[in-house]
Each structure stands twice: as C-alpha cells, then as structure tokens.
Coordinates of C-alpha atoms (C1' of nucleotides) in Angstrom, one line a residue:
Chain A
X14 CA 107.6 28.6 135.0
X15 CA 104.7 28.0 132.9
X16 CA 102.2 30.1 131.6
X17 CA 99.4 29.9 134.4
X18 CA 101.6 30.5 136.9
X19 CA 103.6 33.4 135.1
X20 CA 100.6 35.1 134.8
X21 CA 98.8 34.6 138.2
X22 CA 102.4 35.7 139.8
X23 CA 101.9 38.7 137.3
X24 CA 98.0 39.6 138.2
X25 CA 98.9 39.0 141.8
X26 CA 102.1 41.0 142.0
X27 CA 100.7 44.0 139.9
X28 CA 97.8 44.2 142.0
X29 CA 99.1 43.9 145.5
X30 CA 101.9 47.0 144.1
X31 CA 98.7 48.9 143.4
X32 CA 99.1 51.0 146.5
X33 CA 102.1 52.2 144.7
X34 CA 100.7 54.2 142.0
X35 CA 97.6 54.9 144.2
X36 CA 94.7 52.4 143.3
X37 CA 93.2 49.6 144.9
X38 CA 93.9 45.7 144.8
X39 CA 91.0 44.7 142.6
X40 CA 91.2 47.6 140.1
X41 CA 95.2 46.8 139.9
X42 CA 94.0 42.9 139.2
X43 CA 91.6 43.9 136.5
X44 CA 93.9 46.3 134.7
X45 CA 96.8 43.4 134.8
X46 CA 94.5 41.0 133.1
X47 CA 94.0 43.6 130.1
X48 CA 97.2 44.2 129.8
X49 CA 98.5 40.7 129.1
X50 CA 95.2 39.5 127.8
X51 CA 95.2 39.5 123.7
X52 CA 91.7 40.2 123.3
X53 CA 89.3 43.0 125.0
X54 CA 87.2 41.0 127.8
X55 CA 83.8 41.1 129.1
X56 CA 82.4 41.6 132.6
X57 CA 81.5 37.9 132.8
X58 CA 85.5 36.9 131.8
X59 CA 87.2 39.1 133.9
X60 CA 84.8 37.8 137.3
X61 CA 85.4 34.2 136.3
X62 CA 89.5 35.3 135.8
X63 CA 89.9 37.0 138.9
X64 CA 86.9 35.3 140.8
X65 CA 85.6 38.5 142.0
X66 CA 81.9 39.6 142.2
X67 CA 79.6 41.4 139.6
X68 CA 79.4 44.6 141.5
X69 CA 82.8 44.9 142.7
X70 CA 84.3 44.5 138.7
X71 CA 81.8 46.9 137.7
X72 CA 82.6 49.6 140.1
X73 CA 86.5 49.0 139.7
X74 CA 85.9 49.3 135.8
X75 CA 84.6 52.4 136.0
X76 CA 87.1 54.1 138.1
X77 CA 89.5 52.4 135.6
X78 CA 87.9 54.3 133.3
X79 CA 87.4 57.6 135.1
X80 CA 91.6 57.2 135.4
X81 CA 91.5 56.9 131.7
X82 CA 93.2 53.7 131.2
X83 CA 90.6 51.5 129.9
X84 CA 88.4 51.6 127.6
X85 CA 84.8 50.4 126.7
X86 CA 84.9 48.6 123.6
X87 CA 81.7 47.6 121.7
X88 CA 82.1 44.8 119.5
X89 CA 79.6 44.7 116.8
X90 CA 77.0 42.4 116.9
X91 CA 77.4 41.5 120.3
X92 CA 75.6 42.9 123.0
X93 CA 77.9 42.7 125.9
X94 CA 80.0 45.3 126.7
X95 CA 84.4 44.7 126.0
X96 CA 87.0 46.6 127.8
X97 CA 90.8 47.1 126.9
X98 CA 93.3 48.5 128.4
X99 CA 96.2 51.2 127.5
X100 CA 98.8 48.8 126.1
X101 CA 101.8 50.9 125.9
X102 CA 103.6 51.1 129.0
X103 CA 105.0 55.4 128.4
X104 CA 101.5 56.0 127.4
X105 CA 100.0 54.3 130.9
X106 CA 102.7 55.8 133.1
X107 CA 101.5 59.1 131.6
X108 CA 97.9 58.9 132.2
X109 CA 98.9 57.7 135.7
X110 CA 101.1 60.3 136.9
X111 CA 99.0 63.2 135.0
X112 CA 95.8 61.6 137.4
X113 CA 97.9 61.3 140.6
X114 CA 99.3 65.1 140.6
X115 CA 95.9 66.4 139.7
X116 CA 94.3 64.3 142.5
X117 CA 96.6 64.0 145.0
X118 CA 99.3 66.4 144.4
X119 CA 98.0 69.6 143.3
X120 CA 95.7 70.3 146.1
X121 CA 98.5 69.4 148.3
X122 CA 100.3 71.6 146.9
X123 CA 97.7 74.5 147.4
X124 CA 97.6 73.7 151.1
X125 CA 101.6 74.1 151.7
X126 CA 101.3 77.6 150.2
X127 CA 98.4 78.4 152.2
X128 CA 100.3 77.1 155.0
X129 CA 103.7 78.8 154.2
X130 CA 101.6 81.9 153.6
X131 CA 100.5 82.2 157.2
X132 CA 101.6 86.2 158.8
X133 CA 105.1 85.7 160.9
X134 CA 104.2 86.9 164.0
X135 CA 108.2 86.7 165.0
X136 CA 108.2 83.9 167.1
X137 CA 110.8 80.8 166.5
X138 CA 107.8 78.4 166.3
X139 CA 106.0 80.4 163.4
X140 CA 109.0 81.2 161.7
X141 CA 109.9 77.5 161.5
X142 CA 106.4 76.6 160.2
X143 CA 106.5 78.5 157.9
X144 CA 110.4 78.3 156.7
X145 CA 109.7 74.5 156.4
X146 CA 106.4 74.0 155.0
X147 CA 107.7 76.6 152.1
X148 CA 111.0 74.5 151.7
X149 CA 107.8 71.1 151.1
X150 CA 105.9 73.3 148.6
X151 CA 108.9 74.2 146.6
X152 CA 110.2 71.1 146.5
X153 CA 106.9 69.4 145.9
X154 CA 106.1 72.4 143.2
X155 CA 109.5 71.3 140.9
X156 CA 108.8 67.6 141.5
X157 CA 104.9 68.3 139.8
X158 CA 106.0 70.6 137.1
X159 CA 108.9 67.9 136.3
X160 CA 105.9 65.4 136.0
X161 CA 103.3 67.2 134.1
X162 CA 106.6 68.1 131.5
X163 CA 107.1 64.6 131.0
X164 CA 103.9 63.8 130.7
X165 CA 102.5 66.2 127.8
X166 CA 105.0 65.1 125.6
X167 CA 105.6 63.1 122.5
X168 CA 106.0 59.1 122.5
X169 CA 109.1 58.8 123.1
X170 CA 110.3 61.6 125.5
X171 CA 110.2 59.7 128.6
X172 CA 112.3 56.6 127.3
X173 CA 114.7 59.7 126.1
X174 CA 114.9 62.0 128.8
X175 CA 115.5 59.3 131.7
X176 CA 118.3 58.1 129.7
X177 CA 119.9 61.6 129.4
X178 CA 119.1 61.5 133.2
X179 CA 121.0 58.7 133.7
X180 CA 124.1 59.3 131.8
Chain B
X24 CA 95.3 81.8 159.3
X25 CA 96.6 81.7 163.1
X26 CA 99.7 79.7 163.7
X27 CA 97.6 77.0 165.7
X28 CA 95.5 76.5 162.4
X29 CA 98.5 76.2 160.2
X30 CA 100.2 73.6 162.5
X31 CA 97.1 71.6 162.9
X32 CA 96.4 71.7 158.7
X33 CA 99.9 71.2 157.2
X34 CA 99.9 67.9 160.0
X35 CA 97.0 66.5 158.8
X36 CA 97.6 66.8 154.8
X37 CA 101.1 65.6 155.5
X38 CA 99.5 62.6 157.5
X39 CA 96.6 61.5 154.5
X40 CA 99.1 62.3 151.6
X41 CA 101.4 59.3 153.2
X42 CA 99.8 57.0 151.3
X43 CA 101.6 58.7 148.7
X44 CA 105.0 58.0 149.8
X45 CA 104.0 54.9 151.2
X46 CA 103.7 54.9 155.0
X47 CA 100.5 55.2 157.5
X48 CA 98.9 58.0 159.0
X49 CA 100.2 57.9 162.2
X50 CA 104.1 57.6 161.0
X51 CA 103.5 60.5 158.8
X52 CA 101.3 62.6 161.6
X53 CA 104.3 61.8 164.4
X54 CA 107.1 63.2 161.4
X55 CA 105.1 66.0 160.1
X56 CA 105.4 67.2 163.8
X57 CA 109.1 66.8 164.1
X58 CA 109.4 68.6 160.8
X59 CA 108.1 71.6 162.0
X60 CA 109.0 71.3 165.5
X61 CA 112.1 73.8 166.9
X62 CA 113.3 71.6 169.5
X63 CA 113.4 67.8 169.6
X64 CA 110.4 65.8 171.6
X65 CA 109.6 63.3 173.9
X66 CA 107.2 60.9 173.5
X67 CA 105.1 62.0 176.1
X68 CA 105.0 65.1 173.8
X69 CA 104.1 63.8 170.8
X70 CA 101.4 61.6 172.3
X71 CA 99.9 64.7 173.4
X72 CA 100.2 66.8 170.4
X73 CA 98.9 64.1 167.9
X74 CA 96.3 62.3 170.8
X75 CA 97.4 58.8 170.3
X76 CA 98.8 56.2 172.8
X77 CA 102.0 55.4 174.3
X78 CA 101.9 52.4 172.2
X79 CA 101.3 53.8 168.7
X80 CA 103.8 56.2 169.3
X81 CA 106.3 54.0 170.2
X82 CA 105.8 51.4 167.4
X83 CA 105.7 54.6 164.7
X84 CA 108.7 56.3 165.9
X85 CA 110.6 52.9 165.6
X86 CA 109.4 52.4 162.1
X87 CA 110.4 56.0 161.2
X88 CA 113.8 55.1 162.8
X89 CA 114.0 52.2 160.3
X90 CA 112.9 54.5 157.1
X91 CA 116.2 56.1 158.5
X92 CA 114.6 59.2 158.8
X93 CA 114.0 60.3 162.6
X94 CA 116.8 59.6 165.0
X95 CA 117.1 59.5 169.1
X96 CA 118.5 62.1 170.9
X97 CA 119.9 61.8 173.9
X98 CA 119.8 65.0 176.0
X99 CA 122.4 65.2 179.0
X100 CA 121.2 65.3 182.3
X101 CA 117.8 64.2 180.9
X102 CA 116.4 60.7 181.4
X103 CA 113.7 60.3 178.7
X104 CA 114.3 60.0 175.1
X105 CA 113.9 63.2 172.4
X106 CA 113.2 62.6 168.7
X107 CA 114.4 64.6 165.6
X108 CA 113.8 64.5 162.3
X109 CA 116.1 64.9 159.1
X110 CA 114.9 68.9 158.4
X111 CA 116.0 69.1 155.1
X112 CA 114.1 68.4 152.6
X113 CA 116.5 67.0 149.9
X114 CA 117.6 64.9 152.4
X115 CA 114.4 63.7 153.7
X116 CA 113.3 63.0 149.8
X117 CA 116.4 61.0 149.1
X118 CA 116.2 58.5 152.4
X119 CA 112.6 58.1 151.6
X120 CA 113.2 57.6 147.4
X121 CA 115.9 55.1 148.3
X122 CA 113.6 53.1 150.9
X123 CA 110.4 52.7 148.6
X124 CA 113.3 51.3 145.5
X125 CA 114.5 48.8 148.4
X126 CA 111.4 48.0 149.9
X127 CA 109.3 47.9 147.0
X128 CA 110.0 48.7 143.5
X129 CA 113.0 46.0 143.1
X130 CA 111.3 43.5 144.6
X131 CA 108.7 43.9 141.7
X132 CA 111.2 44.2 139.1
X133 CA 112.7 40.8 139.9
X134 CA 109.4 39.4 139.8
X135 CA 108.7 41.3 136.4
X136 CA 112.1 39.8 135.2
X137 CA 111.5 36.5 136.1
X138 CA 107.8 36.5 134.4
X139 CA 109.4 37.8 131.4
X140 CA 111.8 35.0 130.7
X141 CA 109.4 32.0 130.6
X142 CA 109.6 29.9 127.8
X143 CA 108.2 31.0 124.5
X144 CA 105.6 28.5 123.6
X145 CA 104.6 30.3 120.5
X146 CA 101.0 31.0 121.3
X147 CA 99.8 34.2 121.2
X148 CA 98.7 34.9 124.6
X149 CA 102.2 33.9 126.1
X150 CA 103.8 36.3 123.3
X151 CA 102.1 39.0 125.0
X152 CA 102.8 38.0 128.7
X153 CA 106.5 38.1 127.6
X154 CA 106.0 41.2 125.5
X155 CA 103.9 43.3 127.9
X156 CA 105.6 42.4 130.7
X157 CA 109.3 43.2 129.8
X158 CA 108.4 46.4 128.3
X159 CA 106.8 46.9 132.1
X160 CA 109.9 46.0 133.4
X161 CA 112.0 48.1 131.3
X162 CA 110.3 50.9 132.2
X163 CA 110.3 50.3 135.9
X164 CA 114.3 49.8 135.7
X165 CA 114.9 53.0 133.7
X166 CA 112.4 54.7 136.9
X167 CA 114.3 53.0 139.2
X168 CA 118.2 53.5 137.8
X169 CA 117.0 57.0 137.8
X170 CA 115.7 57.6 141.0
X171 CA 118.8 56.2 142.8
X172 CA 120.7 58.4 140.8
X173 CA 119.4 60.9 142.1
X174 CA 119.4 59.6 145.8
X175 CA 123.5 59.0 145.6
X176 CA 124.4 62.4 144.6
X177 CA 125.6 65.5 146.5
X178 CA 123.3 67.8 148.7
X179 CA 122.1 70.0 145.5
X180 CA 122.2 67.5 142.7
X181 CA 118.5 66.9 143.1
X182 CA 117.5 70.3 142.7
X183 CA 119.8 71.6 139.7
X184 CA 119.0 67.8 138.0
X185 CA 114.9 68.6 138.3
X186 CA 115.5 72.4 137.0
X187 CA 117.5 71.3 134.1
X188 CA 114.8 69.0 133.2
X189 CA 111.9 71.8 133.5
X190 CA 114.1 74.0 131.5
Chain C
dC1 C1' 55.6 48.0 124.2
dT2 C1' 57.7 44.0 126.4
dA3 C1' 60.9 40.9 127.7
dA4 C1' 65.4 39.4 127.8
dA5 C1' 70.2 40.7 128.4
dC6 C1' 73.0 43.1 130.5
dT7 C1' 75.0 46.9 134.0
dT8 C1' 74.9 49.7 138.1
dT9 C1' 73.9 50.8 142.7
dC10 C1' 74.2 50.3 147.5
dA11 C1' 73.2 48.4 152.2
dA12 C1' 75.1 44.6 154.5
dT13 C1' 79.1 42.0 155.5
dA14 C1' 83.8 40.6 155.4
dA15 C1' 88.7 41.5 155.4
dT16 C1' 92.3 44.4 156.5
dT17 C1' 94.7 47.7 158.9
dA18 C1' 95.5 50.8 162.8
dT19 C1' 95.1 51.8 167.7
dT20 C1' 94.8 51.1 172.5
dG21 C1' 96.4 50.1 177.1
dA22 C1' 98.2 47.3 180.4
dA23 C1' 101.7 43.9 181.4
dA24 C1' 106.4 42.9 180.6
dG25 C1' 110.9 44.6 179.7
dT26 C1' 114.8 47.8 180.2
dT27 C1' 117.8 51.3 182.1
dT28 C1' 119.5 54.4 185.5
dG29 C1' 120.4 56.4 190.0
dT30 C1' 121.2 55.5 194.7
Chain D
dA30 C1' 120.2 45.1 194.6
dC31 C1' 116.1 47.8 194.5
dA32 C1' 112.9 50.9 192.9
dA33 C1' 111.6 54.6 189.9
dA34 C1' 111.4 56.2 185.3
dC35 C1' 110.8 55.1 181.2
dT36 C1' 110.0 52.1 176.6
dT37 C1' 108.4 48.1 174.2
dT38 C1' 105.3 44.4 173.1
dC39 C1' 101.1 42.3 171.8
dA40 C1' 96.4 40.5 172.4
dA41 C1' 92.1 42.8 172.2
dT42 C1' 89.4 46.2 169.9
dA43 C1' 88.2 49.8 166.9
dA44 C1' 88.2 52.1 162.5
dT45 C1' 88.7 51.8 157.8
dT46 C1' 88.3 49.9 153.4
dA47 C1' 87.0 46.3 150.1
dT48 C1' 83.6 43.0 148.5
dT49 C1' 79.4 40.8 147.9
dG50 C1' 74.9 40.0 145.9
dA51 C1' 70.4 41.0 145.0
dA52 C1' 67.3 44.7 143.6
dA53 C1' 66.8 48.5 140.6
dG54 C1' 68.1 50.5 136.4
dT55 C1' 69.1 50.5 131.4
dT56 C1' 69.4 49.1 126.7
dT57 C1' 68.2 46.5 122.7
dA58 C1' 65.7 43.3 119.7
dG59 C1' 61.6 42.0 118.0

DNA sequence: CTAAACTTTCAATAATTATTGAAAGTTTGT
DNA sequence: ACAAACTTTCAATAATTATTGAAAGTTTAG
C-alpha cells in the first residue's frame, strides 16, 4: 500500500467511525487530515483535500474547536487563517471523553436520578421503575466518575492505568 | 413526578442517548421498555406503548435479538410471542461492550494496523502517517484489550474493577 | 476610508436513515 | 389439508441530518 491510498483508507475509515466517539462524518474527515498532515492547513487545503464545500469546512472547524481539539493557528505574515490539531493521541482521547460526559452523559445522568427519585406508590410496576432506572444511574454514575478520573490526570496515567487494568 | 411521567421520560432519554452505545432510536425505545417492564411483552404491546408499526417492531426486536440482548419467550398455552430483556445491568453492559469491540472497534484496528505498516519512504509526511497512526492504534488496542477484560469476567468483576480504579 | 482577502451564516437541496403498511410467509390447531 | 393467528419482508415514503453556495459579515493593508 502506498501512501495516497494509506491515507485516504485512513481519512475515510476515521471519519465513517466518527459516530463512535459522537461527531459527524465531515468533522471526523477534517480532524484525520490534521492529524497525519505535518503542517497546520488552511480552509482552502482542507476543501481541495477532502473535496468538501466552503461552508460546510467552516462550520465543522468550529465545532472542532468548540470540542477543543483544534486549534486556530496564525502564521505570521500571512493572512489566512491555519488550523492544527491535538497530536497526541492520550491528550485527544481526553478532551473527547471529558466533552462526551459533559454533553451527553451528565444530563443523562441527572434524568435517571430524577427518574429513580419518583414517590413508590407500592405498586410492582413503580417499584420496578424505579429499582431499575436506579440500578442505570449507578452504574452510569461509576462509569463517569471512572472517566473524568482518567481524564484530569497527568500524561501518562491512561497508558499506566489500563495496563494495571489489564494485568 | 407521576409514574406515567417517569416511564414516558426515562424511555425517551434511553432512546436519544443510543447513539451513544451505538444503536437507533427505535431499538433503544423498544429495550428501554422491556427494561422496566414486570412481565414479558408481545408485540402487539410494544407497538402500542412506543406507537410504531408492526414492521418496525418486528425488524428492532430482531436486531436486539442479534445484539444478544432481548430474547423470545414462549409462554405455554399462549400463541403469540413475549419478549424479555437481560435486567441486569452488568449484564446488559457487558453483551453490549463486547458487540461494539466485534462490530466496530476491531474492525478499525485492523485497518489502523495495516495503514501503519506501509513502507517507510523516508519523507516526512509518510513518517507521520506511520507515526500518528500506530500510536492511534495502540491506544485503541489497550481500550479494547481492556474492555473485553472486563466483558469475560464474573458477575461483579465490573463493578469492584471500576471502584478500584476511582479509589 | 476603501477595497481586497478572507470567513461565517443560513436557506435551499441532497443524502442518508428510519418508518410504514400491506403482501407474503410461517406456524398451529382442528 | 385448511384456515386462523401470528410474524417477516421490503418497496414506498417520511423524517432527519449533512452539505452546498452565494450573500452577508469581518478583518487587514494601504
């Protein structure tokens, strides 16, 4: 396999596992292209790259950087605007999962307790509700706390405490 | 919060959040119900719960059969078919960690593998394809060695391994 | 201040994904 | 074997989500 193809097969299968980690196709593309690129891009580069439109890398760009992995990058002299991406791979999967359980998880998590919370009026149907949804908030509480542990701190605490999982 | 409220909230933020684990609205909708159901259901039940179709139904329920996490049950003297599904919620975590590796996360790490072991050329940019994308690939593995770890281990292993971790 | 260079916005459109419902298929009881 | 009771399939349609592109907005150089 040569180099084109390694890295369209890269861009391509990044971006199509985007739905994975909770982003969109395009904004999965872009970020791919940072990643292996050796240089920060410009709007212009990353359209004629990934043939997409103007509009649509502008908009994916910025919720790339609302997610906090890239990065605006002004190179001096030059008027266009650069962007870069998060290179190190523990630093990424941090700023991922801390965005997903503030976005996704947390207020889930709020609703299962309001859920689990509800007054047992004695009947089996209530009581099962509630017994269950309670047994999903717990669960879903440890899983969070696990995450935001891992993610707040240093370097190399991932890479060491999923080997000391493993073993 | 009445009972009716409850049931009709957890159902819908258990059906949007399956994005996060991966499967559609519908699928997620017809399990939530199960979940916190006291007695298994026909179809004709769950199409009137949820509101959707004899069709829809059908083709989720299947597709939750294959996630390996809802299962026929056949009650005697009864013609139609009931549905269950797994009620614990270790359980249920584990058969739905273990599809998502199968499904989806090997898949990519053979792809990330094979990008990774094209021929060095010696120019930069293929340096860092190699580079970026093995350390992506690492990472992924150590997730993934991890989470099956998990998934193959005895009813309470989950819970005492995430508590350990928090601790 | 003005014009050129560049970016953002957003209504229209395209692409994708989910849902319906009726016909075809299957199973069971008699 | 037949018919009733039930489930599955799948082409048509609806709903959702992503993408475009051109107009409006912004910034910078002179």
């Amino acid at each position: 396999m040569e180099y084109q193809e390694a890295k369209e097969k890269f861009i391509s299968t990044w971006g199509s596992l985007g739905s994975l980690w909770g982003i969109n196709k395009a904004m999965a593309q872009i970020q791919s292209l940072l990643f292996i690129s050796t240089k920060p891009l410009s709007m212009e580069e990353i359209m004629e790259e990934l043939k997409i439109s103007r509009g649509n890398t502008s908009m994916n760009l910025r919720q790339l950087m609302d997610w906090g992995i890239v990065t605006k990058e002004l190179i001096p002299g030059k008027r266009k605007e650069f962007f870069t991406t998060e290179k190190d791979v523990q630093e990424l999967a941090r700023h991922i999962a801390k965005e997903r359980s503030r976005r996704e998880i947390k207020p889930v998590i709020k609703i299962l307790k309001d859920v689990s919370s509800i007054k047992d009026d004695g009947t089996a149907k209530t009581k099962e509700l509630i017994k269950q949804t309670k047994a999903l908030h717990d669960l879903a509480e440890t899983a969070d706390t696990m995450m935001n542990r891992i993610v707040s701190q240093d370097q190399n605490w991932l890479t060491k405490s999923l080997l000391k999982f493993i073993k």
